[in-house]
CSV table of C-alpha atoms in Angstrom, one decimal:
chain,number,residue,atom,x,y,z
A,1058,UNK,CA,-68.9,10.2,26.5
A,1059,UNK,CA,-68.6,14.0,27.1
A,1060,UNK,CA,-65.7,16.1,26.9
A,1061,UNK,CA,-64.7,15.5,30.8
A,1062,UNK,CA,-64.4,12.4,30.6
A,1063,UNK,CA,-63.0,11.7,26.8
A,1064,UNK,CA,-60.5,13.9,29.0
A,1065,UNK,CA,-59.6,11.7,30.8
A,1066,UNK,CA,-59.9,8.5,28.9
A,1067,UNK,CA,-57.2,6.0,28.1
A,1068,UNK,CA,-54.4,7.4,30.1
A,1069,UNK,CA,-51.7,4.6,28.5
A,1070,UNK,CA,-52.7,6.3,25.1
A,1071,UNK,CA,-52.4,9.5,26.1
A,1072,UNK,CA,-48.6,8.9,27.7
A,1073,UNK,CA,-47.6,7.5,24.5
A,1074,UNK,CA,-48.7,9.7,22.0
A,1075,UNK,CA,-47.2,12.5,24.0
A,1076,UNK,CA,-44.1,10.7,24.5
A,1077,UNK,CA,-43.6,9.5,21.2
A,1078,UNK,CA,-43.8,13.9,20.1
A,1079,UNK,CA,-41.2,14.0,23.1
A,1080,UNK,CA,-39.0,11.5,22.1
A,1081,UNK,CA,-39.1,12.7,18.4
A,1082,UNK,CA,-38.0,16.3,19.8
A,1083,UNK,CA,-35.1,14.4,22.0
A,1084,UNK,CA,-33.6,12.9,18.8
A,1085,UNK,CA,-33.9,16.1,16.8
A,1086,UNK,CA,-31.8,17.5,19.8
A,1087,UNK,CA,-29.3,15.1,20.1
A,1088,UNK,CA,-28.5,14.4,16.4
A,1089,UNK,CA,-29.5,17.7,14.4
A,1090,UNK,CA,-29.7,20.3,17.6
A,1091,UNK,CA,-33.4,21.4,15.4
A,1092,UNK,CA,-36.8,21.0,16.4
A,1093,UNK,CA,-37.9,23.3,19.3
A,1094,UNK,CA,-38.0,27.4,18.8
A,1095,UNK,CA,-40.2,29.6,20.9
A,1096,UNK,CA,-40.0,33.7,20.6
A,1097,UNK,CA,-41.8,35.7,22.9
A,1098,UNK,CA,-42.1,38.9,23.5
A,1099,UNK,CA,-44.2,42.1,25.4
A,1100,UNK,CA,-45.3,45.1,24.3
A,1101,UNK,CA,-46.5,48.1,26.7
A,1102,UNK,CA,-49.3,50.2,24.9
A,1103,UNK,CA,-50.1,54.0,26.3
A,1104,UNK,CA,-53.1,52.9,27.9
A,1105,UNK,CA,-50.8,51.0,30.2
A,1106,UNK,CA,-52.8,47.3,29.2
A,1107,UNK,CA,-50.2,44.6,29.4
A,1108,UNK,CA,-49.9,42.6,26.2
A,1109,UNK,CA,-47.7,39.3,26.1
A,1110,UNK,CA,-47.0,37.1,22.5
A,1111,UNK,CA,-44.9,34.0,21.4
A,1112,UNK,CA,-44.8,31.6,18.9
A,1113,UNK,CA,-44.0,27.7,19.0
A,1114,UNK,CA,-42.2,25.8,17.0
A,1115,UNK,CA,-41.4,22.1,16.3
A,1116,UNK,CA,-40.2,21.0,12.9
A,1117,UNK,CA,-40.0,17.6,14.2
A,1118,UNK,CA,-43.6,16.8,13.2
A,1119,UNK,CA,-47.0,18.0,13.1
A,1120,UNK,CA,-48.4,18.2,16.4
A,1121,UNK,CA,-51.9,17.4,17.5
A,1122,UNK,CA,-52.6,21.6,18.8
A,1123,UNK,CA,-55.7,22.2,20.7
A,1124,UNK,CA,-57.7,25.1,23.1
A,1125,UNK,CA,-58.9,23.8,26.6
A,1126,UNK,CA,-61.3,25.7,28.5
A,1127,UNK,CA,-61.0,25.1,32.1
A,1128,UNK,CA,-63.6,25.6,34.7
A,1129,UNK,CA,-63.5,26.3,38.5
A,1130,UNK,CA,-63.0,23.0,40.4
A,1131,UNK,CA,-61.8,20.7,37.3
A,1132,UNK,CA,-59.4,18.0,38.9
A,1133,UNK,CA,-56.3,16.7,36.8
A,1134,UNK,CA,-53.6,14.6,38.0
A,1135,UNK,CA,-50.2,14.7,36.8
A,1136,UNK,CA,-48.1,11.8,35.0
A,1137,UNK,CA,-45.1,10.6,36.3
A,1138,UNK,CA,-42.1,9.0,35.0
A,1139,UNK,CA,-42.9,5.3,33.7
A,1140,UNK,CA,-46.4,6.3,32.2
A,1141,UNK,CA,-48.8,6.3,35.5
A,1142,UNK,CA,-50.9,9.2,36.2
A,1143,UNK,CA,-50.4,9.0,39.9
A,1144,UNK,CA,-48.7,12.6,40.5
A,1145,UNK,CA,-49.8,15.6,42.2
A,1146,UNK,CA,-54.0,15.9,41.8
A,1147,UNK,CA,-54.9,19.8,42.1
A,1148,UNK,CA,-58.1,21.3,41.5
A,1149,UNK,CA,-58.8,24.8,39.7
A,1150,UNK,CA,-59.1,27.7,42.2
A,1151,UNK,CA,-59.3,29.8,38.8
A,1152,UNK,CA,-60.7,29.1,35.7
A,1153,UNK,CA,-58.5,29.2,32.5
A,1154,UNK,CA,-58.4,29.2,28.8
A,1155,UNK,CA,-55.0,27.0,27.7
A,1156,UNK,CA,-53.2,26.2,24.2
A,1157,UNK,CA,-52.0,22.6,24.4
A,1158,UNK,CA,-49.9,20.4,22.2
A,1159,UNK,CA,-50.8,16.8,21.9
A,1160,UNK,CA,-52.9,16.2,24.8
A,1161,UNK,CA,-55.4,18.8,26.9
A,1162,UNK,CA,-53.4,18.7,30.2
A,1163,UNK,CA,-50.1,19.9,28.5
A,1164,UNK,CA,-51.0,23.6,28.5
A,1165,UNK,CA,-48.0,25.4,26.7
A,1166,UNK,CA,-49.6,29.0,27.3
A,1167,UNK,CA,-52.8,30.3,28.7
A,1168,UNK,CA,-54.5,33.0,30.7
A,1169,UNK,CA,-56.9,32.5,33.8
A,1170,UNK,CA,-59.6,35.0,34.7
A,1171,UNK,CA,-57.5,36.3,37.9
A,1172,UNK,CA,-55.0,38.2,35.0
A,1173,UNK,CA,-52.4,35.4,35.1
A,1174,UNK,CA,-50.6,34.1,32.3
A,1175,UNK,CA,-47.9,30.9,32.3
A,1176,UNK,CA,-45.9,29.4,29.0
A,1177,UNK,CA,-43.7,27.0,28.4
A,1178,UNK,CA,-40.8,27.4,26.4
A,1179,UNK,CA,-37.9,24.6,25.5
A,1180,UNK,CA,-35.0,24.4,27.5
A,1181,UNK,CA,-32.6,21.7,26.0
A,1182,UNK,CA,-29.6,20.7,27.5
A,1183,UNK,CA,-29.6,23.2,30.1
A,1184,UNK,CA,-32.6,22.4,32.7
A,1185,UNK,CA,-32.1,19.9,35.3
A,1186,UNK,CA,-35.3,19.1,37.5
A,1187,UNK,CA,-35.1,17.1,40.5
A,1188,UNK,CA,-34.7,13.6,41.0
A,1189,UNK,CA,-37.6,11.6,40.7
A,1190,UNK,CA,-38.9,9.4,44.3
A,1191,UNK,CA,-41.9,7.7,43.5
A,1192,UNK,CA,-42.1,7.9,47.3
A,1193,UNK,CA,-43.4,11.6,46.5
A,1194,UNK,CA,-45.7,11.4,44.2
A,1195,UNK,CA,-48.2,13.5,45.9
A,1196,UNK,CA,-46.1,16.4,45.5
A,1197,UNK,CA,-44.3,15.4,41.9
A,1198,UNK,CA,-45.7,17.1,38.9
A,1199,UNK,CA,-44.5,16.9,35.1
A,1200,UNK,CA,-43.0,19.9,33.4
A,1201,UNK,CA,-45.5,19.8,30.6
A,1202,UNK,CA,-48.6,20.4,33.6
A,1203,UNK,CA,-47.0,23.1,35.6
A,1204,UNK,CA,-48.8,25.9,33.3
A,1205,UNK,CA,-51.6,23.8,34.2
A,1206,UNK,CA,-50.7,24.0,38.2
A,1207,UNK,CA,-49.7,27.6,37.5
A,1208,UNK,CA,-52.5,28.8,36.0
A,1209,UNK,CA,-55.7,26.7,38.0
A,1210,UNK,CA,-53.7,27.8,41.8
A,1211,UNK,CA,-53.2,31.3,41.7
A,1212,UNK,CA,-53.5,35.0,40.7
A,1213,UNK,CA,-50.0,36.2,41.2
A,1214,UNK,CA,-46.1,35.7,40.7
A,1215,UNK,CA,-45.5,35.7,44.2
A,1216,UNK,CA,-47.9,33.1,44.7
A,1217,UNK,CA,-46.3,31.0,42.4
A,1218,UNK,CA,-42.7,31.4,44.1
A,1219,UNK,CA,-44.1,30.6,47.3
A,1220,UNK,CA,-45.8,27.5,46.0
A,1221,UNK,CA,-43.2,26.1,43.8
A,1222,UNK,CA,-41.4,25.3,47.2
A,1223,UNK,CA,-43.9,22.6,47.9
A,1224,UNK,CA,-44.0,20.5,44.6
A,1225,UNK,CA,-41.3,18.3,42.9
A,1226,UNK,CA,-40.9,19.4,39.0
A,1227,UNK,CA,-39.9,16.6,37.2
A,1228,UNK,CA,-39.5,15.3,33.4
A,1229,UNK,CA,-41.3,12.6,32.1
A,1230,UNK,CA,-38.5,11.0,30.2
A,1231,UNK,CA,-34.9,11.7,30.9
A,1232,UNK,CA,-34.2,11.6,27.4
A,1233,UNK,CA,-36.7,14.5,26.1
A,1234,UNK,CA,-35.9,18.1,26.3
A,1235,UNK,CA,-36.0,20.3,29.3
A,1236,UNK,CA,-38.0,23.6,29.3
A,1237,UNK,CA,-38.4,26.6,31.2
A,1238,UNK,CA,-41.3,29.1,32.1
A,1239,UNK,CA,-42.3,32.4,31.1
A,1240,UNK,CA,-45.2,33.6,34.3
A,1241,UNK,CA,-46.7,37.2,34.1
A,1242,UNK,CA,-49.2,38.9,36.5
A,1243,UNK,CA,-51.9,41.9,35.5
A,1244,UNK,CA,-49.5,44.3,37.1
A,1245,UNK,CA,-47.1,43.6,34.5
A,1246,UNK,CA,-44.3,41.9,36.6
A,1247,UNK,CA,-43.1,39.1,34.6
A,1248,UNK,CA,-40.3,36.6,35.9
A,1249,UNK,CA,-38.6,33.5,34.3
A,1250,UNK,CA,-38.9,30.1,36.1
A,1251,UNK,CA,-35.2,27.9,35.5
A,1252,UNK,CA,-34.6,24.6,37.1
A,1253,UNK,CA,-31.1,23.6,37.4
A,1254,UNK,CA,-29.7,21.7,39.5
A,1255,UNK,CA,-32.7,20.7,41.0
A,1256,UNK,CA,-33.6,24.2,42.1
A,1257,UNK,CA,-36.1,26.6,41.3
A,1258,UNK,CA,-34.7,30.1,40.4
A,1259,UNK,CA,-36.6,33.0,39.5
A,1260,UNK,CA,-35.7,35.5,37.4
A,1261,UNK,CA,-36.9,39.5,37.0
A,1262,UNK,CA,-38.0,39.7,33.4
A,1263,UNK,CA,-38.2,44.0,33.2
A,1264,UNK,CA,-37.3,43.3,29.0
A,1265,UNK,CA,-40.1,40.6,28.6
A,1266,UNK,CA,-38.4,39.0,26.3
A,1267,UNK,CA,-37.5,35.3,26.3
A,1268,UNK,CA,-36.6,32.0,23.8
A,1269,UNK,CA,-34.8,29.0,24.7
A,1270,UNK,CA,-31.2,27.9,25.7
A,1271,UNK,CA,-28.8,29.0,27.3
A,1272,UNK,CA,-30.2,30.3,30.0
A,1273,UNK,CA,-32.1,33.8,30.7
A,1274,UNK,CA,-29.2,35.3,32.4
A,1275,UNK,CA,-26.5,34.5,29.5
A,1276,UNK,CA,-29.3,35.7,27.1
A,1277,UNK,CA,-29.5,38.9,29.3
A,1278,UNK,CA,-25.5,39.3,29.1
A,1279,UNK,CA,-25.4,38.8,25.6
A,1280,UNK,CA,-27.4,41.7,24.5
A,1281,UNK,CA,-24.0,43.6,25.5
A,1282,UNK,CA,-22.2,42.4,22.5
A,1283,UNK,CA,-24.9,44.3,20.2
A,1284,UNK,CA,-24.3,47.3,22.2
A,1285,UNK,CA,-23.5,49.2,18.8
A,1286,UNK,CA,-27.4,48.6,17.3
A,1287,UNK,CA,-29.2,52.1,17.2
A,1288,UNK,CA,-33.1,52.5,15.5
A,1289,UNK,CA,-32.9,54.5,12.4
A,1290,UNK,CA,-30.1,55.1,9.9
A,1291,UNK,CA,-26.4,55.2,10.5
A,1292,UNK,CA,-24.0,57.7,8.8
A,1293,UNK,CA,-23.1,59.3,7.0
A,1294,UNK,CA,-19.5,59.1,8.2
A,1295,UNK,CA,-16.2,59.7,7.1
A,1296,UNK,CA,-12.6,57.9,7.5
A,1297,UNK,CA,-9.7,59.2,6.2
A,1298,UNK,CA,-11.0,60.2,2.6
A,1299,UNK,CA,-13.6,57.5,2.3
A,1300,UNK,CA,-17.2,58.9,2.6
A,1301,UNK,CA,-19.6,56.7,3.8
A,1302,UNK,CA,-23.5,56.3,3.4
A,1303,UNK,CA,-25.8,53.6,4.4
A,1304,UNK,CA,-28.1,52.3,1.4
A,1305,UNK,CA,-31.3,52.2,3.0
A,1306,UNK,CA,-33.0,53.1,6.4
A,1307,UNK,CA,-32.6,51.0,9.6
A,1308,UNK,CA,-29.1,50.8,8.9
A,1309,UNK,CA,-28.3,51.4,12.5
A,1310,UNK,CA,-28.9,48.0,13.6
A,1311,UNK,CA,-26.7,46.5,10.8
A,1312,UNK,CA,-25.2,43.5,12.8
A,1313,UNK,CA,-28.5,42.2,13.9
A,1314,UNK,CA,-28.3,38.4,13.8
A,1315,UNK,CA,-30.7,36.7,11.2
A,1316,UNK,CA,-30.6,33.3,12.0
A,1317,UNK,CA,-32.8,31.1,13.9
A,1318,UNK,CA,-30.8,30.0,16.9
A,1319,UNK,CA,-32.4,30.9,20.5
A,1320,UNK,CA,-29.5,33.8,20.8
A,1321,UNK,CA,-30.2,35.4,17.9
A,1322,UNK,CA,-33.6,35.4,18.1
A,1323,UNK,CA,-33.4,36.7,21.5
A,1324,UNK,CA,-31.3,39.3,20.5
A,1325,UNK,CA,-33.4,40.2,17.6
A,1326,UNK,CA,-36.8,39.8,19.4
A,1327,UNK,CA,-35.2,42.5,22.0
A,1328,UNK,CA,-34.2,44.7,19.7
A,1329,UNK,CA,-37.7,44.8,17.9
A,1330,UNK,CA,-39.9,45.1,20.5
A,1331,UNK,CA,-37.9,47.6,22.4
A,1332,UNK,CA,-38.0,49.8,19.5
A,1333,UNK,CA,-42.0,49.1,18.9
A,1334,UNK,CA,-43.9,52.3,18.4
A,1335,UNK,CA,-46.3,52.1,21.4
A,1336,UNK,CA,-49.7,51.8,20.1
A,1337,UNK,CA,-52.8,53.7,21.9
A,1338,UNK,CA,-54.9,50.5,23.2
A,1339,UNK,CA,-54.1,46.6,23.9
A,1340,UNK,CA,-55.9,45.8,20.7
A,1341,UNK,CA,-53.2,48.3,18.7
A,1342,UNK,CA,-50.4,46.6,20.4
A,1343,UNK,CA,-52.0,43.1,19.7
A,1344,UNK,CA,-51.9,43.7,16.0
A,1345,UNK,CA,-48.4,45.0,16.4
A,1346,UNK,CA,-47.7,41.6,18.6
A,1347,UNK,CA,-48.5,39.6,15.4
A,1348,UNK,CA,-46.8,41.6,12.8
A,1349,UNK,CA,-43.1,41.8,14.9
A,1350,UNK,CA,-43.8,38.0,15.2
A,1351,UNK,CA,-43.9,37.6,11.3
A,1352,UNK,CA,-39.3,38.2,11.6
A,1353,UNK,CA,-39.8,34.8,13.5
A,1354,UNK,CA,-41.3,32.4,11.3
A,1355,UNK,CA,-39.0,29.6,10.7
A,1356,UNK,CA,-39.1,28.1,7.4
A,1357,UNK,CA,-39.0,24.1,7.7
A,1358,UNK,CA,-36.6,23.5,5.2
A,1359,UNK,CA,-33.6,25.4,7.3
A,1360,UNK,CA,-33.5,23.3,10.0
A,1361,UNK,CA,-32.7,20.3,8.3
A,1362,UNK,CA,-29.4,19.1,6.4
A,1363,UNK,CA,-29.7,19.7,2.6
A,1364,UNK,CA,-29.9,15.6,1.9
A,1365,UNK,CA,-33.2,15.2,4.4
A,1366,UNK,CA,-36.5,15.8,3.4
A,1367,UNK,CA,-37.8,18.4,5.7
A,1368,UNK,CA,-41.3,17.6,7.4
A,1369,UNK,CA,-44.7,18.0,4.7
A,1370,UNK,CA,-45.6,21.2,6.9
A,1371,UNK,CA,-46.5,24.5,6.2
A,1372,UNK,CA,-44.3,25.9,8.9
A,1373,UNK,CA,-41.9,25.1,11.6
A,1374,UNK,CA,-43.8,27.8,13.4
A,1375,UNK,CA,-47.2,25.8,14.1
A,1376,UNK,CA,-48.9,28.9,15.7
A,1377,UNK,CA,-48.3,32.4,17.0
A,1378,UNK,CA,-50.4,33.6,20.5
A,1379,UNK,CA,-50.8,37.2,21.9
A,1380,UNK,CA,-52.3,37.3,25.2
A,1381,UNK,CA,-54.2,41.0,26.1
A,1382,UNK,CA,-53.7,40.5,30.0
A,1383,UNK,CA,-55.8,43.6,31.3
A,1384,UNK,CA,-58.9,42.7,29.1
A,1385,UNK,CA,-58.6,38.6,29.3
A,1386,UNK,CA,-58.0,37.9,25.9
A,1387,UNK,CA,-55.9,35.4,24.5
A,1388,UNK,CA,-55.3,35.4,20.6
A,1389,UNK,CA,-53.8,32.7,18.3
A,1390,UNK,CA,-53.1,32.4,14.8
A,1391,UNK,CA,-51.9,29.0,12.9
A,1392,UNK,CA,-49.4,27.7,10.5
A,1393,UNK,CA,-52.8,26.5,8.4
A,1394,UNK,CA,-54.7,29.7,9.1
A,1395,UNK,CA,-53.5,33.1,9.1
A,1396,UNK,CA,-56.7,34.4,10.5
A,1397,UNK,CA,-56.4,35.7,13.6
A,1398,UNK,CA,-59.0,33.7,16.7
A,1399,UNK,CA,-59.9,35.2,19.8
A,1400,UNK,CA,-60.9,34.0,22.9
A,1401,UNK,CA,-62.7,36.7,25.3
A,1402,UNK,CA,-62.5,34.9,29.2
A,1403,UNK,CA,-64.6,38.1,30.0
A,1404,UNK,CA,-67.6,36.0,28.7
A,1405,UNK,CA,-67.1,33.0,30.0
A,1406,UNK,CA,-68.6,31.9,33.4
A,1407,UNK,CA,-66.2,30.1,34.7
A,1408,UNK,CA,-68.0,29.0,37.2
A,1409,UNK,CA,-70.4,27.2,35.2
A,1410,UNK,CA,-68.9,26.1,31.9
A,1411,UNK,CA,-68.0,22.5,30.9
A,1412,UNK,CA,-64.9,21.1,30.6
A,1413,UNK,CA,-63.5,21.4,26.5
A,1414,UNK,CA,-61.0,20.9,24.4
A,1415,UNK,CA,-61.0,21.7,20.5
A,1416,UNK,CA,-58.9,21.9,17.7
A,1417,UNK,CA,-57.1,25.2,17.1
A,1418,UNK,CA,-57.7,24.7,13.1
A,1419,UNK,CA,-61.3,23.4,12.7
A,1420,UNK,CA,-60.6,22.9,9.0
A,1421,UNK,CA,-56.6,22.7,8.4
A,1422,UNK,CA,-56.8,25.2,5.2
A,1423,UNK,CA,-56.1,29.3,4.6
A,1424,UNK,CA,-59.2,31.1,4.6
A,1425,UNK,CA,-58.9,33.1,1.2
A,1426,UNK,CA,-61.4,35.9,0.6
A,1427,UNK,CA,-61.9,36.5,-3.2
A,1428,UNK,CA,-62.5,39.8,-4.7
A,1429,UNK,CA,-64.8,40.5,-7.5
A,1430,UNK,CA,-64.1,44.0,-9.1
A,1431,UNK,CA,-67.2,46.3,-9.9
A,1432,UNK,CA,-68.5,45.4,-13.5
């Protein structure tokens, strides 16, 4: 059977493995409010490239994380509530290069070769899509494709906001979280897509920064509470007769949150790439990407109570991808494998490449390069 085709095989399988990693998440929401974490951030190096990273993470389980390379004219069809694959059917204008969890078609960030990039980061308890009418399936599409839709339709944002108006975003279970979308062009315009209340709203993303609930605007508003963080060190400074001196340098953002919730890490993800050195290439600020990424690794062990046995996994951070947008390459690193992977779209013809999925982690182990000192 080749790769198209193994694609496409067994579509009752394919619902319920990905539904049973949904479902886990939805009870990891509703009982523990742990599970789903994504950071991302942009960095703008001097050679005005346009550089885009996040990480995912899901303590819930270990998920089943691949790469799909997609050519020109490959034809998916979404699912639909109830387990049917009967949705919206689109074919790929563009070709595109796609992390996925659990099954190929659910693309959680990618790249096409028209400069395009799409991810999908968790929304719970905040999203609401629109109600599902099996009366219009031809235009219904699952959350988990749209990076899919996104990134096989078009070449820019505003192509996306025009389109969005004709398709019906829906979940496939009401009881699994909601998510929201992170869409950037090779101009560097980068917007976040919300659903609530049934309606698409767009949002100017000039910080490029973005993790999960609440919403982008509330995230936005919050950074005024942090209004006091400065790069460098603060003091010394005096009150009354008390002289004051920090201990250490970066003492001016003392007050940065720590913790892993989507505010804090929003805040702290802001704070840290706003205050990036810019680097003199894409490649320089994809290094960079990686290494301000390291702050957001979440231990598994935190986001459990003290009496549960956290999850057998390295990390609740299963892998880390920078995207170089002006040269077409998308990057990944993994909770099993440090090492960093590339993927270069500049030499792949699109146009003639198969359909193919493969593991991000070809052996699940830390490659380890030993050292032998001179005799």
């Amino acid at each position: 059977m080749d790769s198209n085709l193994r694609a496409r095989h067994n579509v009752g399988m394919t619902f319920q493995k990905l539904f049973s990693a949904l479902l886990i998440g939805t009870v990891a929401i509703a009982h523990t409010n742990t599970g789903h974490a994504c950071t991302g951030i942009t960095l703008a190096p001097k050679d005005k490239s346009v550089v885009v990273a996040r990480t995912i993470e899901w303590s819930g389980s270990e998920m089943t994380s691949q790469y799909v390379i997609v050519p020109q004219g490959y034809t998916q069809k979404s699912f639909v509530p109830g387990g049917q694959k009967d949705g919206l059917e689109f074919s790929a204008l563009y070709g595109y290069v796609g992390l996925a969890v659990e099954e190929p078609e659910y693309v959680v960030e990618g790249l096409n070769e028209a400069g395009l990039s799409a991810g999908l980061f968790y929304f719970p308890g905040y999203g609401q899509y629109q109600a599902y009418d099996p009366a219009d399936n031809a235009e219904t599409i699952s959350d988990f494709q749209l990076v899919s839709w996104i990134l096989s339709r078009f070449s820019t944002i505003d192509q996306v906001q025009e389109a969005i108006k004709d398709v019906r975003v829906v979940g496939i279970d009401p009881r699994s979280s909601t998510v929201h979308w992170r869409i950037a062009d090779f101009t560097g315009r980068q917007v976040v897509l919300e659903i609530t209340g049934g309606v698409p709203h767009f949002y100017e993303n000039t910080l490029g920064v973005l993790t999960n609930a609440p919403g982008f605007e509330w995230q936005m508003t919050n950074l005024n509470n942090y209004v006091n963080l400065a790069p460098g060190t603060a003091g010394p400074t005096n009150i009354r007769n008390l002289h004051m001196t920090a201990f250490g340098g970066g003492s001016g953002m003392l007050g940065l949150p720590g913790d892993a919730t989507p505010p804090s890490r929003f805040v702290r993800a802001a704070f840290y790439a706003a205050t990036a050195v810019p680097q003199n290439t894409a490649y320089g600020a994809v290094m960079q990407a990686f290494h301000i990424l390291n702050n957001f690794d979440i231990p598994v062990g935190i986001q459990y109570p003290i009496d549960q046995v956290p999850t057998p996994m390295p990390s609740a951070t299963q892998f880390t991808a920078v995207t170089d947008m002006t040269n077409r390459i998308l990057y990944y690193r993994t909770m099993y494998n440090s090492v960093i992977r590339a993927i270069d779209l500049s030499k792949i013809d699109f146009g003639d490449v198969t359909y193919q999925t493969h593991p991000l982690d070809a052996i699940r182990e830390q490659t380890v390069i030993q050292i032998t000192p001179d005799a």
